XYZ file of C-alpha atoms in Angstrom:
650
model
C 12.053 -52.108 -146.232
C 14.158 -52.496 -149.211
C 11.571 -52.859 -152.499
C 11.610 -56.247 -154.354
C 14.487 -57.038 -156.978
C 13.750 -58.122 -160.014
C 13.952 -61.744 -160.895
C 16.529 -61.784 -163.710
C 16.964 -64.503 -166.179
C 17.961 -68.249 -165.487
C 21.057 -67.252 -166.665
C 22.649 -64.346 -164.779
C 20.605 -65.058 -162.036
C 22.595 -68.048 -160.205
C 23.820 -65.925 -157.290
C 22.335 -63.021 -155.263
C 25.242 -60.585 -156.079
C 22.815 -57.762 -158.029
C 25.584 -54.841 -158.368
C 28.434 -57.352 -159.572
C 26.311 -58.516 -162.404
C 27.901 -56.172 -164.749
C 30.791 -57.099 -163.665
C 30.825 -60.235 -164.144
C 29.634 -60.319 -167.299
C 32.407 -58.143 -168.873
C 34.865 -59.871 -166.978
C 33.732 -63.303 -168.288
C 33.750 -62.357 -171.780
C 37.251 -60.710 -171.120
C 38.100 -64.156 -169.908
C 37.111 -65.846 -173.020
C 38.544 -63.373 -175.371
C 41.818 -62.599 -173.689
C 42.461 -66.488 -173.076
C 42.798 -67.192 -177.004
C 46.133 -65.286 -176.998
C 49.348 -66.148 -174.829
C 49.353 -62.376 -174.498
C 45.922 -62.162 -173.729
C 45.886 -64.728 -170.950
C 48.733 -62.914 -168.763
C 46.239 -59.448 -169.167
C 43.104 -61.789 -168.551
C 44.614 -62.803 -165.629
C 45.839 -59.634 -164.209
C 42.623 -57.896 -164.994
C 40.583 -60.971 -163.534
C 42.921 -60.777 -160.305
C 42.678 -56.890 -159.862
C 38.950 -56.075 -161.190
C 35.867 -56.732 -160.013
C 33.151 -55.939 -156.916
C 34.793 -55.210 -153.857
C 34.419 -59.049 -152.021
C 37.354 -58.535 -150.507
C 37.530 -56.937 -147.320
C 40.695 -55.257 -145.386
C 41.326 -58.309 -144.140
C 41.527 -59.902 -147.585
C 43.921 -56.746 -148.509
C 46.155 -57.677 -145.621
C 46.547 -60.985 -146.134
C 47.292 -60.492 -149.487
C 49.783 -57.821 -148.837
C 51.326 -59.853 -145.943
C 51.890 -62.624 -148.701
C 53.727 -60.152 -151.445
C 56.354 -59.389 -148.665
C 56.557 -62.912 -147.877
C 55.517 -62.120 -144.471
C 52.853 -64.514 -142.047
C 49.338 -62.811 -141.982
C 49.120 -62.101 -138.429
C 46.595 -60.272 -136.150
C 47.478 -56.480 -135.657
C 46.601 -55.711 -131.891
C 46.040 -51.898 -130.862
C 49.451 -50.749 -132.648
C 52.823 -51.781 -133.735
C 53.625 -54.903 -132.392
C 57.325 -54.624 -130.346
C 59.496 -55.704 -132.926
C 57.141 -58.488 -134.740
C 58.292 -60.130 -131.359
C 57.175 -63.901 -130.993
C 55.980 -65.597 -127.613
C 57.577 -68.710 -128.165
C 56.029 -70.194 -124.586
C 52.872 -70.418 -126.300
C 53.014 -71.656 -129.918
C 49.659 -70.503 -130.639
C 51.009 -68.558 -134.221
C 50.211 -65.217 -132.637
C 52.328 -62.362 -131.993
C 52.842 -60.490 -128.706
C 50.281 -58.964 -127.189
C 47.727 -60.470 -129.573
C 46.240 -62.792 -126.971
C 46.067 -59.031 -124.474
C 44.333 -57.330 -127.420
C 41.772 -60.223 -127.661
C 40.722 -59.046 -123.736
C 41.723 -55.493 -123.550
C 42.758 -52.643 -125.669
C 44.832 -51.331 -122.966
C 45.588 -50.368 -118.597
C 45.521 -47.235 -117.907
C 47.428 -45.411 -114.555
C 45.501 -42.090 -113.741
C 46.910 -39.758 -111.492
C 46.296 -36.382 -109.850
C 48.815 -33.328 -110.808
C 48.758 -30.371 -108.937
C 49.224 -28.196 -112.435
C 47.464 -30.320 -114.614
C 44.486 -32.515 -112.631
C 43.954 -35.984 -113.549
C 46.679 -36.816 -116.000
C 47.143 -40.116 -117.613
C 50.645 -41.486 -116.207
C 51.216 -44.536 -117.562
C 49.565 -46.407 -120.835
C 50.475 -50.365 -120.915
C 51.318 -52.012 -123.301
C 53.227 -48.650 -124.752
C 52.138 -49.280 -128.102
C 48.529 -49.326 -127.532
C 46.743 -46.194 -129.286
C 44.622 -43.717 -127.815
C 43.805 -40.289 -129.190
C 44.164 -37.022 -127.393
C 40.215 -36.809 -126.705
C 40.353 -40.395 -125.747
C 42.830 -39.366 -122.852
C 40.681 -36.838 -121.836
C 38.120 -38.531 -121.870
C 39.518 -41.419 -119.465
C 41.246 -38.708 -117.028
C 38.190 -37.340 -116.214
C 36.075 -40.481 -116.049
C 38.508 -42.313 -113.857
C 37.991 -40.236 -110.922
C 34.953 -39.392 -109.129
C 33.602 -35.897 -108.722
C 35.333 -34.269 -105.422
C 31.666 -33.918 -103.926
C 31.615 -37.828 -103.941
C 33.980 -38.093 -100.933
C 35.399 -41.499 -102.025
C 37.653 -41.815 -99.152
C 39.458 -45.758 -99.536
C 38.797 -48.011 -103.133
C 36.149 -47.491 -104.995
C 35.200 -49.464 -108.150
C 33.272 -48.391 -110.942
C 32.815 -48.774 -114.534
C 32.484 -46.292 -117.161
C 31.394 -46.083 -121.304
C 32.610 -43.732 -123.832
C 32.568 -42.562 -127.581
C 35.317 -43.702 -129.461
C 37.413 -41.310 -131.484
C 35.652 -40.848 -135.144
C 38.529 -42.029 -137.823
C 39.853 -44.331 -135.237
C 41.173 -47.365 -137.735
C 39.193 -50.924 -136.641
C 42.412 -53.081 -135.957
C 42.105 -56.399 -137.889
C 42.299 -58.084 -134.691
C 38.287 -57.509 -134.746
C 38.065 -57.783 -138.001
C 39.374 -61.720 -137.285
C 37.003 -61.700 -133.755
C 34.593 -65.063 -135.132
C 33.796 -65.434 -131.511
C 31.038 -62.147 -131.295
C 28.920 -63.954 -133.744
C 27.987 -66.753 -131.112
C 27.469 -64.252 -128.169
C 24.319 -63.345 -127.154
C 23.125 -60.196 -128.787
C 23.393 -57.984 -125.810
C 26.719 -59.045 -125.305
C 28.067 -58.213 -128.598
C 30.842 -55.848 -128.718
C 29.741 -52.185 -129.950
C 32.509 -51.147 -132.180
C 31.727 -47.172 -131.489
C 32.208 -47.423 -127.608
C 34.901 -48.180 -125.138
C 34.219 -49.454 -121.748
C 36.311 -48.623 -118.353
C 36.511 -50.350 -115.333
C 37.753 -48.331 -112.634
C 39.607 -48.974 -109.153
C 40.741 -46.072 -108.114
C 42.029 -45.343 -104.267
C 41.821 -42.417 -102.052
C 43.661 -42.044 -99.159
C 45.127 -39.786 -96.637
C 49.322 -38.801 -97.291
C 50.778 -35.969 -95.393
C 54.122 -36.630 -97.321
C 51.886 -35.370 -100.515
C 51.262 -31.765 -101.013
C 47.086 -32.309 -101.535
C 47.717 -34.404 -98.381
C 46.016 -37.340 -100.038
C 47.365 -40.102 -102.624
C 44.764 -40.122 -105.794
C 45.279 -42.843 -108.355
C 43.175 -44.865 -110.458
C 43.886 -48.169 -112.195
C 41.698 -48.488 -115.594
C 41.529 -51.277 -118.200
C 40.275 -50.172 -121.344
C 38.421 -53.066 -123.379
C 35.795 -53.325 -125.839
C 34.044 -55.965 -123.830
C 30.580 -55.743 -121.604
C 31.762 -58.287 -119.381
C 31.480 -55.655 -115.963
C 31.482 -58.759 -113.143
C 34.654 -60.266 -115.227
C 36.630 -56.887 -115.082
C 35.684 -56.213 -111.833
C 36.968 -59.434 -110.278
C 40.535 -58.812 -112.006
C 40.773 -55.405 -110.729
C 40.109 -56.593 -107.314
C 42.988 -59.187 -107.485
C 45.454 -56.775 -108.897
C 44.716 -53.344 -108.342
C 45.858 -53.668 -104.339
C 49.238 -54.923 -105.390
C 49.682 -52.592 -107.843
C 49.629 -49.621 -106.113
C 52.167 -51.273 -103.910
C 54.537 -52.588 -105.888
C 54.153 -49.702 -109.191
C 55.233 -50.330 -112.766
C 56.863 -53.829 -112.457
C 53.614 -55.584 -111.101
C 51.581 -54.379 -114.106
C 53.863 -55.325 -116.822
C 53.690 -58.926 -114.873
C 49.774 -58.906 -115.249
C 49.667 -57.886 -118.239
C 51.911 -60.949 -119.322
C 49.683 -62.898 -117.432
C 46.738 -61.845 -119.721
C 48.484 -62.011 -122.781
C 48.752 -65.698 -122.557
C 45.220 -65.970 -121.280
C 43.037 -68.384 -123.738
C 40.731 -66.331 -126.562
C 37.246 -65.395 -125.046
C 35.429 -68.126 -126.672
C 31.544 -68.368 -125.692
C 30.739 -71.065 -124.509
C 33.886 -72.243 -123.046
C 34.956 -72.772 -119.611
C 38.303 -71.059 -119.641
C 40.561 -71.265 -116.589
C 42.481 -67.361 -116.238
C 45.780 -67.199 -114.621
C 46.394 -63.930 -112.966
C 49.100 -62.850 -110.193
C 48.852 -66.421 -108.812
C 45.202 -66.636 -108.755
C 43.079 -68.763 -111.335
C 39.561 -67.338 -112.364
C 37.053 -70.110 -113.990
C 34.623 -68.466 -116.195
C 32.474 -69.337 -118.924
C 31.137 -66.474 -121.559
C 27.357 -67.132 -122.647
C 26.722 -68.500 -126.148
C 23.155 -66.969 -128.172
C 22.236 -70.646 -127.510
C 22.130 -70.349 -123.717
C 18.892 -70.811 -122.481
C 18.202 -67.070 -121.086
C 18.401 -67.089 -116.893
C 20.958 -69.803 -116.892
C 24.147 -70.185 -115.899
C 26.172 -73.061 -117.320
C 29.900 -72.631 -115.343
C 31.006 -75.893 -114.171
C 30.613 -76.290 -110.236
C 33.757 -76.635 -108.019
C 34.864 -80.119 -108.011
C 37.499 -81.288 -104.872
C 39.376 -83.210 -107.413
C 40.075 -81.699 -110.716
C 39.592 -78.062 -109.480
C 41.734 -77.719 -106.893
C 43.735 -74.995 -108.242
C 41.466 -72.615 -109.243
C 40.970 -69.751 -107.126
C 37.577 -67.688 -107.795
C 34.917 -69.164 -109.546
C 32.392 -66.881 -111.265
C 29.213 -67.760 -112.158
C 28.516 -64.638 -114.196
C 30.384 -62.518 -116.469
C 28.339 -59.632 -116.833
C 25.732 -59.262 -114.668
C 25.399 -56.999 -111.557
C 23.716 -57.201 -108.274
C 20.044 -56.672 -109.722
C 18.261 -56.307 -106.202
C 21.129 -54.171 -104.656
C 20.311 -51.512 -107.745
C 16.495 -51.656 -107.675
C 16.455 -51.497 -104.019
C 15.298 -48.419 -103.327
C 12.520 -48.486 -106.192
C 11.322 -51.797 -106.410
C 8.112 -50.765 -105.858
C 8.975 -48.965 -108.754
C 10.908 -51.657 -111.083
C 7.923 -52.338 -113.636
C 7.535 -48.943 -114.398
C 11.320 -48.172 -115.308
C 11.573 -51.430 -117.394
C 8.868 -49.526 -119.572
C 11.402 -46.798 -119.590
C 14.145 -48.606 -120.544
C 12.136 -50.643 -122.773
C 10.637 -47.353 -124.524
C 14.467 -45.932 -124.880
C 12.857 -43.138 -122.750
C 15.375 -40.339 -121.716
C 16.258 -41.035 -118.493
C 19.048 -39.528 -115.637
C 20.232 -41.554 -112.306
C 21.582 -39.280 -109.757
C 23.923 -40.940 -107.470
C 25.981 -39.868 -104.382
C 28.960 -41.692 -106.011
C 30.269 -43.161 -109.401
C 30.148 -47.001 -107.982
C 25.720 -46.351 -107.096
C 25.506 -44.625 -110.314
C 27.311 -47.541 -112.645
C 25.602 -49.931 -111.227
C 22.193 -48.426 -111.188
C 22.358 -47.178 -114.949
C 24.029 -51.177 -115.757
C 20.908 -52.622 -113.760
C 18.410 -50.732 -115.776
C 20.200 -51.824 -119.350
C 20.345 -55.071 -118.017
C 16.685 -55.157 -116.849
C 15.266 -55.781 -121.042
C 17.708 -59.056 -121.361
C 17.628 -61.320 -123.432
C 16.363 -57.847 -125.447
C 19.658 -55.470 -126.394
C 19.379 -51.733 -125.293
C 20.234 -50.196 -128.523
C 20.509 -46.323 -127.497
C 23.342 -44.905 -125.718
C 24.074 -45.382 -122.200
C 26.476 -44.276 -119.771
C 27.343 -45.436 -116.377
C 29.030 -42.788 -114.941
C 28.813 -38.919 -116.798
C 30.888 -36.081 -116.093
C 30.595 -32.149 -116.828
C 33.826 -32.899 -118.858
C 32.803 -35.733 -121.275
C 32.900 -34.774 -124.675
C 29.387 -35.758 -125.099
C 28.321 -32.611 -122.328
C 27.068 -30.301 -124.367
C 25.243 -32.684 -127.205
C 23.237 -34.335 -124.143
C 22.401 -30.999 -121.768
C 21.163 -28.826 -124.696
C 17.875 -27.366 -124.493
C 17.076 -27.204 -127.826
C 16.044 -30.424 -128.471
C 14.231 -32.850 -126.346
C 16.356 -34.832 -124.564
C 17.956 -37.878 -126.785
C 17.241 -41.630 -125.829
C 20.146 -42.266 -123.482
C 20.029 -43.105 -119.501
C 23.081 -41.020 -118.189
C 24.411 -41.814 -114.579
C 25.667 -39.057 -113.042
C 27.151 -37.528 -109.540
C 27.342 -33.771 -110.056
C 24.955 -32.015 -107.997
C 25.167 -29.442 -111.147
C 23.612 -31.935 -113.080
C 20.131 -31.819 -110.689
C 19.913 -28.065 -112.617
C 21.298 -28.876 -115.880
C 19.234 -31.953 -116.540
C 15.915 -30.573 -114.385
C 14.355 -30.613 -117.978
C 14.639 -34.295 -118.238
C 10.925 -36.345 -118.745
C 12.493 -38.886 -116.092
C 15.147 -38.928 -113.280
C 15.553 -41.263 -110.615
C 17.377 -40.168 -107.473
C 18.674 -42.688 -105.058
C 20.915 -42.179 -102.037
C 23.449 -44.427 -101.117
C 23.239 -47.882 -101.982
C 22.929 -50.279 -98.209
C 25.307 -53.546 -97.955
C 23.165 -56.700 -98.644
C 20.436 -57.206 -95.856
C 19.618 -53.685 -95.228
C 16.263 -52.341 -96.661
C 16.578 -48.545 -97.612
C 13.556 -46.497 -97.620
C 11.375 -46.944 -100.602
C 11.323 -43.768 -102.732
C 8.291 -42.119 -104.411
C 7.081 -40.800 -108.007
C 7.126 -37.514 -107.717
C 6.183 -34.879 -110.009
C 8.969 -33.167 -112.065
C 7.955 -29.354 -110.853
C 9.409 -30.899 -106.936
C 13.022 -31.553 -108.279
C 14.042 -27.988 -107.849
C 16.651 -27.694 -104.962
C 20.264 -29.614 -105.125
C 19.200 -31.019 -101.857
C 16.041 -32.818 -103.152
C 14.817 -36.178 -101.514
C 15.535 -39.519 -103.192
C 12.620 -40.495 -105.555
C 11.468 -41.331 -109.189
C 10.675 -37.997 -110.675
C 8.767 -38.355 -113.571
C 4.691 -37.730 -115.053
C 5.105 -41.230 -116.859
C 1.966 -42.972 -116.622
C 2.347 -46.764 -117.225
C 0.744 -48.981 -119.970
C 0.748 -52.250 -117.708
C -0.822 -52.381 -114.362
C 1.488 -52.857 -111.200
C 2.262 -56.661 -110.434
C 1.799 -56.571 -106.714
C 3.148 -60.761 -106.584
C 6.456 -59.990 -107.104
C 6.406 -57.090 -104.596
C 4.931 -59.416 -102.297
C 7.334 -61.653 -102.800
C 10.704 -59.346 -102.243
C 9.520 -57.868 -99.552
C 8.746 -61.322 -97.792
C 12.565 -61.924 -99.061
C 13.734 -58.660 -97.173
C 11.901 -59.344 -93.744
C 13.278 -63.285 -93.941
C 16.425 -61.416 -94.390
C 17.099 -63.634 -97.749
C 20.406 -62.576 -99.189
C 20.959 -59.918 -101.640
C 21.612 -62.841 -104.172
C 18.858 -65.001 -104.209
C 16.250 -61.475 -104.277
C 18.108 -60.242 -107.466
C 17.503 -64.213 -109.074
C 14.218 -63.326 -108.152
C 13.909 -59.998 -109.661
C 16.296 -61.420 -112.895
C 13.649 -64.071 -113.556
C 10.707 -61.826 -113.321
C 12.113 -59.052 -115.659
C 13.067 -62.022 -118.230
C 9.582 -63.158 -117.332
C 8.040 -60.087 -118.508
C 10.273 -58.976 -121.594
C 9.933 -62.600 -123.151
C 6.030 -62.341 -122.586
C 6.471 -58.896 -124.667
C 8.530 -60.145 -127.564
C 7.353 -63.685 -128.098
C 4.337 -61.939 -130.156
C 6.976 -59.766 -131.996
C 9.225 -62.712 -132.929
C 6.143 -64.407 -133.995
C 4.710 -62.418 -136.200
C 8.577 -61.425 -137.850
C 8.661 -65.431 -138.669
C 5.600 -65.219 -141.020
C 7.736 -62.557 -142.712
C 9.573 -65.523 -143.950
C 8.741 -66.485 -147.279
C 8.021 -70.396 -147.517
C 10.977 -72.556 -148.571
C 9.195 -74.235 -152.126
C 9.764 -70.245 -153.138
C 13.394 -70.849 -153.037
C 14.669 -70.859 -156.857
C 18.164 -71.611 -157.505
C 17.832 -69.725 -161.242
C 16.311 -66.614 -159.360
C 17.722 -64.480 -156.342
C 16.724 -65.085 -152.884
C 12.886 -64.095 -151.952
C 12.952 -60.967 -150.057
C 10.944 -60.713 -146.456
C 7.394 -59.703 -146.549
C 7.387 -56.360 -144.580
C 6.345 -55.306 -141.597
C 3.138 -54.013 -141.233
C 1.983 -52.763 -137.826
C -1.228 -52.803 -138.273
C -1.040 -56.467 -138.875
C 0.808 -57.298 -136.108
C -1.709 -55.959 -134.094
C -4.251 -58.300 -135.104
C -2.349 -60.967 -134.365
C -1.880 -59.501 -130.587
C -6.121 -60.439 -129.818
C -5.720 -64.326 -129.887
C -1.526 -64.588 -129.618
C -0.553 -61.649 -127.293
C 1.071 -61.534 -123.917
C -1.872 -62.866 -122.106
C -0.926 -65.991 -123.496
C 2.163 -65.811 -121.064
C 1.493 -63.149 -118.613
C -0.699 -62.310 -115.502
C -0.283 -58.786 -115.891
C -3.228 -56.749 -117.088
C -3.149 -53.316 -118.981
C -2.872 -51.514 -121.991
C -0.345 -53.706 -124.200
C -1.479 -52.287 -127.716
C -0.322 -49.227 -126.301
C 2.795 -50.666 -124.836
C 3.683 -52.066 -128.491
C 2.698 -49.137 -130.410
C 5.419 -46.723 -128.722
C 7.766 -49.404 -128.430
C 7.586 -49.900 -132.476
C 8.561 -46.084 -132.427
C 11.584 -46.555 -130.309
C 15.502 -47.394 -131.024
C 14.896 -50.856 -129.285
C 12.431 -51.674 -131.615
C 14.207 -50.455 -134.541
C 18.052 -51.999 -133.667
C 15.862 -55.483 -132.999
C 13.954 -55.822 -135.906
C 17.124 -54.298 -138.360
C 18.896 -57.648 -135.899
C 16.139 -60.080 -136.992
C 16.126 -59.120 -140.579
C 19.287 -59.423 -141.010
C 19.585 -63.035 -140.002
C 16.460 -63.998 -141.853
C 18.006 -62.410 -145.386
C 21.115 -64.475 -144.578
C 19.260 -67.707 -143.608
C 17.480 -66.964 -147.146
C 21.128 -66.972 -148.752
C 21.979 -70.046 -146.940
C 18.731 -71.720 -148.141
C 19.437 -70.427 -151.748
C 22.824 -71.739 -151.352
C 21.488 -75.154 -150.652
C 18.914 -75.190 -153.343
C 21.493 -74.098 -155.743
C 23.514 -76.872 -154.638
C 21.277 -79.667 -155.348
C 21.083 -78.584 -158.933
C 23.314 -80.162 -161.865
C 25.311 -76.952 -163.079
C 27.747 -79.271 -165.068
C 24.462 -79.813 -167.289
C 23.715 -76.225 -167.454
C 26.653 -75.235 -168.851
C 26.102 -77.487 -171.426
C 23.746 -75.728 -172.995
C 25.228 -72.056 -172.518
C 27.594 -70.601 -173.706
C 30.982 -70.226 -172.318
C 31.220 -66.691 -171.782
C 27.401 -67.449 -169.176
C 29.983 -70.100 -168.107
C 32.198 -68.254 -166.932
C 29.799 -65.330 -165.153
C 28.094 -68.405 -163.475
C 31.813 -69.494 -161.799
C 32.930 -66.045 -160.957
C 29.222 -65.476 -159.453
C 29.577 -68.753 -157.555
C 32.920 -67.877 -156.079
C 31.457 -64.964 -154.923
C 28.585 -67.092 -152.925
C 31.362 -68.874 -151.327
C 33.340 -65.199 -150.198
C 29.990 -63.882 -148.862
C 29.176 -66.970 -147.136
C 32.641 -67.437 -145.804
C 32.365 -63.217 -144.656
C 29.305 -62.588 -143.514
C 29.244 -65.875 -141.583
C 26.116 -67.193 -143.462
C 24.420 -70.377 -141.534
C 25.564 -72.641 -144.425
C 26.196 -76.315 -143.505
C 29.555 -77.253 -143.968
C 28.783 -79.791 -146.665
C 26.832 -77.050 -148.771
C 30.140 -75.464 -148.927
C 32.352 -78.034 -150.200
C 29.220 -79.077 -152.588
C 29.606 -76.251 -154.001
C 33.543 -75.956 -154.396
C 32.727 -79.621 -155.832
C 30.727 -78.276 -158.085
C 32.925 -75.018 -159.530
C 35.728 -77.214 -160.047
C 34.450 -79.701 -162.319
C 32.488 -76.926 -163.735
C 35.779 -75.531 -164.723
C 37.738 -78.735 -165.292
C 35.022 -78.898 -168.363
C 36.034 -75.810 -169.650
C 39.008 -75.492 -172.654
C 42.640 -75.218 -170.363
C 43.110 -71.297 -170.951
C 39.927 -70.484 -169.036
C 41.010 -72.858 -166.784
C 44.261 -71.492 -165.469
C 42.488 -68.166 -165.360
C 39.723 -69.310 -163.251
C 41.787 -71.567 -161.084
C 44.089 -68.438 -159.729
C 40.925 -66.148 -159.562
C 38.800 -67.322 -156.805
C 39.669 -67.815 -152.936
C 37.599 -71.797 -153.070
């Protein structure tokens, strides 16, 4: 926790902006001084438009730079736009391919060489940007290891590292829409996901005697059900009809709508029309808010999808849902864990399931779906010279049953059964049995856990499975009781974080924001005897202990860094609103001009902070205060005033 700053004096302490202070201050009495001479006004000016803390971001560069060439500030998508090329069919002030970027980075077309292995064939668009070890990377992701005998189409999804240096295109950098998502939807700027279809089948006219190809869109979006769906409605097609059909889609998805949460957009693709909403942070968690199919106004719409992002939760846990409590402690702990699969599809899904398992909570460590002998990431992650890092790998290899045997947890499963059939529940066993490659399914771990089993729930699947209840309405089931129990854990967390919060009345607008009170854990435990779980749960067992490893995790630590950070902004926005019910026009009246000016330059840098870091400022707070800094500067003699007029963005 940061320590306290020091509360400065009424005067230079209007706004929250600590390093620019000296700054500020020289610049304002620059101002004054320079503005007495013609000469000196052009160099206040240039100084006063060049100097200062760095509020302005690359956007704010571009833009700027965009304007000197007397070019439109437009969105840059993954590279050079094909010759600055306008879609005039959509008039949305966007260039080509921007509305594609907002959805994907790029497709992907892997194939099989006899010389070279997987190769990349074919990037779309052709501008899009991927580094060498970013190609590697996909090749050997997009197709599943030759053990897997993936004979026909086979979808999976895969995560990877993106290339360090990489430049952020500013099409994030203008993405408004991640701050409404829910946080475990947020996009993770270090990672790409891949979502695979990739078809095997038998070719005597081919030298391997079987075509190999995999079709792979690259995006920075979580949305797994979403990508899925497309794949299935293209991917067929494609690898009938080759390079002509995929330029079409992509078309298709570069005039798609932006991914606004929230919104029910309506997704043209090949002829067919996907409805989907995306979830807003102000969903109520286990909902789903898509529109239902209406005779009438729906008609054209093809596939409706109630989900985005989630997968089949019961199909995953299946085979250890005797099992499930225990491994959402694991996941919950950011325990190193491993998910042997017979195939990349069982071990996506499984690994997805199990991040998925902690919603509304975000899994903050790393996690990969599907994890080859080839990733880049091998040799960090296999090492025996560490423990094992807080990651949940899915993998296929057989290899991997030796490599990994020094694991704390692995779960292997066989193959997943179509919805209705019951697979054979597997066991905990102890680590010292996972010895051969040909070692029975089962949960192989000496994890002992804090919370006793809830036999209800088992009771109640199990009834589900001999009523023969579809796969669908178990993994509601399972959903709700997994939200159930990770709300029950965190309401005491989110609590206790809220009397962190300092109380309004110490809200000075002549001081700088109060800071948070920090967190101590031995306090919160205290709290935990008359406002802990058992408030909300049935389930007995040892929840101090639960908490105290969980405060030593990466969960813990990415959601409390995630909850600071939006009470120290709703602080600024409160301070913002304090200092906007003061009269600053009768301040300056008794300062001098050169505190004047600081207290405008400070103020305008309120506004860029609020404006950047998307502060929860009412929109009449804002244009109080742009009230405010304009008659403050109206008052002021006319030199200062054409300085200060051409030096802020209000």
């Amino acid at each position: 926790m940061a320590p306290p700053r020091p509360s400065p004096s009424s005067a230079a302490a209007v706004a929250a902006a600590a390093p620019a202070r000296g700054w500020a201050r020289s610049a304002a009495r620059s101002a004054v001084e320079a503005a007495r001479t013609a000469r000196g006004r052009r160099m206040a000016l240039r100084g006063l438009a060049a100097s200062g803390p760095s509020s302005r971001g690359p956007l704010d560069e571009a833009v700027a730079a965009a304007e000197e060439r007397g070019a439109p500030a437009v969105l840059a998508t993954g590279g050079a736009p094909e010759d600055d090329e306008e879609d005039e069919g959509r008039g949305r002030g966007l260039l080509r391919w921007d509305g594609f970027s907002a959805w994907l980075h790029c497709v992907c077309v892997v194939g099989f060489d006899l010389e070279l292995g997987q190769a990349v064939e074919v990037i779309y668009p052709q501008h899009s940007k991927l580094t060498d070890k970013e190609k590697t990377n996909i090749c050997y992701l997009s197709f599943p290891d030759s053990n897997s005998g993936c004979l026909g189409d086979t979808q999976f999804c895969f995560r990877f590292r993106q290339s360090s240096g990489r430049r952020v295109s500013l099409h994030c950098l203008l993405d408004h829409y991640d701050k409404d998502l829910p946080v475990y939807l947020k996009k993770d700027p270090a990672y790409f996901y891949g979502y695979v279809y990739f078809r095997q089948v038998r070719d005597k006219s081919l030298k391997r005697g079987y075509f190999q190809k995999s079709l792979v869109l690259i995006s920075k979006l979580p949305y797994i059900h979403f990508f899925h769906t497309v794949l299935k409605q293209i991917a067929p097609e494609y690898f009938e009809k080759s390079e002509p059909y995929l330029e079409a889609a992509c078309n298709d998805v570069d005039r798609w709508p932006a991914p606004v949460p929230g919104k029910t957009l309506h997704l043209p693709i090949m002829g067919v029309v996907m409805k989907v909403r995306i979830p807003t942070c102000h969903d109520k968690p286990g909902t789903t808010q898509i529109a239902q199919l209406t005779q009438q106004a729906d008609t054209h719409i093809s596939v409706i999808l109630p989900t985005v992002h989630e997968v089949d939760l019961f199909r995953c846990f299946c085979p250890v849902f005797l099992h499930s409590q225990m491994l959402w402690e694991l996941v919950l702990l950011g325990e190193p864990l491993v998910v042997m699969a017979p195939s990349p599809s069982e071990s996506s899904e499984t690994v997805l399931a199990l991040v998925n398992c902690i919603s509304p909570l975000k899994y903050f460590s790393d996690f990969r779906p599907y994890f080859t002998i080839h990733d880049s990431e091998f040799k960090e992650y296999t090492t025996r010279t560490q423990a094992p890092p807080s990651v949940i790998l899915g993998v296929t290899n057989p290899f991997f049953a030796k490599t990994l045997q020094h694991w704390p947890h692995i779960i292997r499963i066989g193959d997943l059964k179509p919805a209705g059939e019951i697979p054979k529940q597997v066991k905990v066993k102890k680590l010292k049995n996972l010895k051969t490659l040909d070692s029975k399914p089962g949960v192989y771990t000496s994890y002992k856990p804090y919370l006793n089993r809830d036999e209800e729930i088992i009771k109640q699947l199990q009834k589900g499975v001999q009523q023969k209840r579809p796969s669908e309405a178990q993994s509601v089931i399972l959903r709700r009781y997994f939200l159930e129990l990770t709300q029950s854990f965190i309401i005491p967390l989110e609590r206790y974080v809220a009397s962190l919060m300092p109380l309004q009345k110490s809200i000075s607008p002549w001081k700088s924001p109060p800071q948070l009170r920090q967190f101590l854990p031995e306090e919160f435990m205290k709290t935990l005897e008359k406002t802990g779980p058992q408030l909300t749960s049935r389930i007995k067992g040892d929840w101090i202990g639960l908490y105290r490893h969980f405060l030593k995790s990466p969960n813990f630590d990415g959601w409390f860094k995630t909850r600071r950070k939006e009470m120290t902004q709703k602080l600024e926005a409160l301070h913002l609103e304090v200092l906007c019910e003061e009269d600053l026009l009768l301040w300056t009246q008794k300062h001098t001009e050169v505190e004047t000016v600081d207290l405008v330059l400070k103020l305008k840098n309120k506004l860029l902070q609020a404006d950047r870091e998307h502060l929860p400022v009412k929109p009449d707070t804002m244009e109080k205060l742009r009230t405010h800094i304009d008659a403050i500067i109206l008052a002021l003699p006319e030199d200062l005033q054409g300085i200060l007029l051409k030096t802020g963005m209000t």
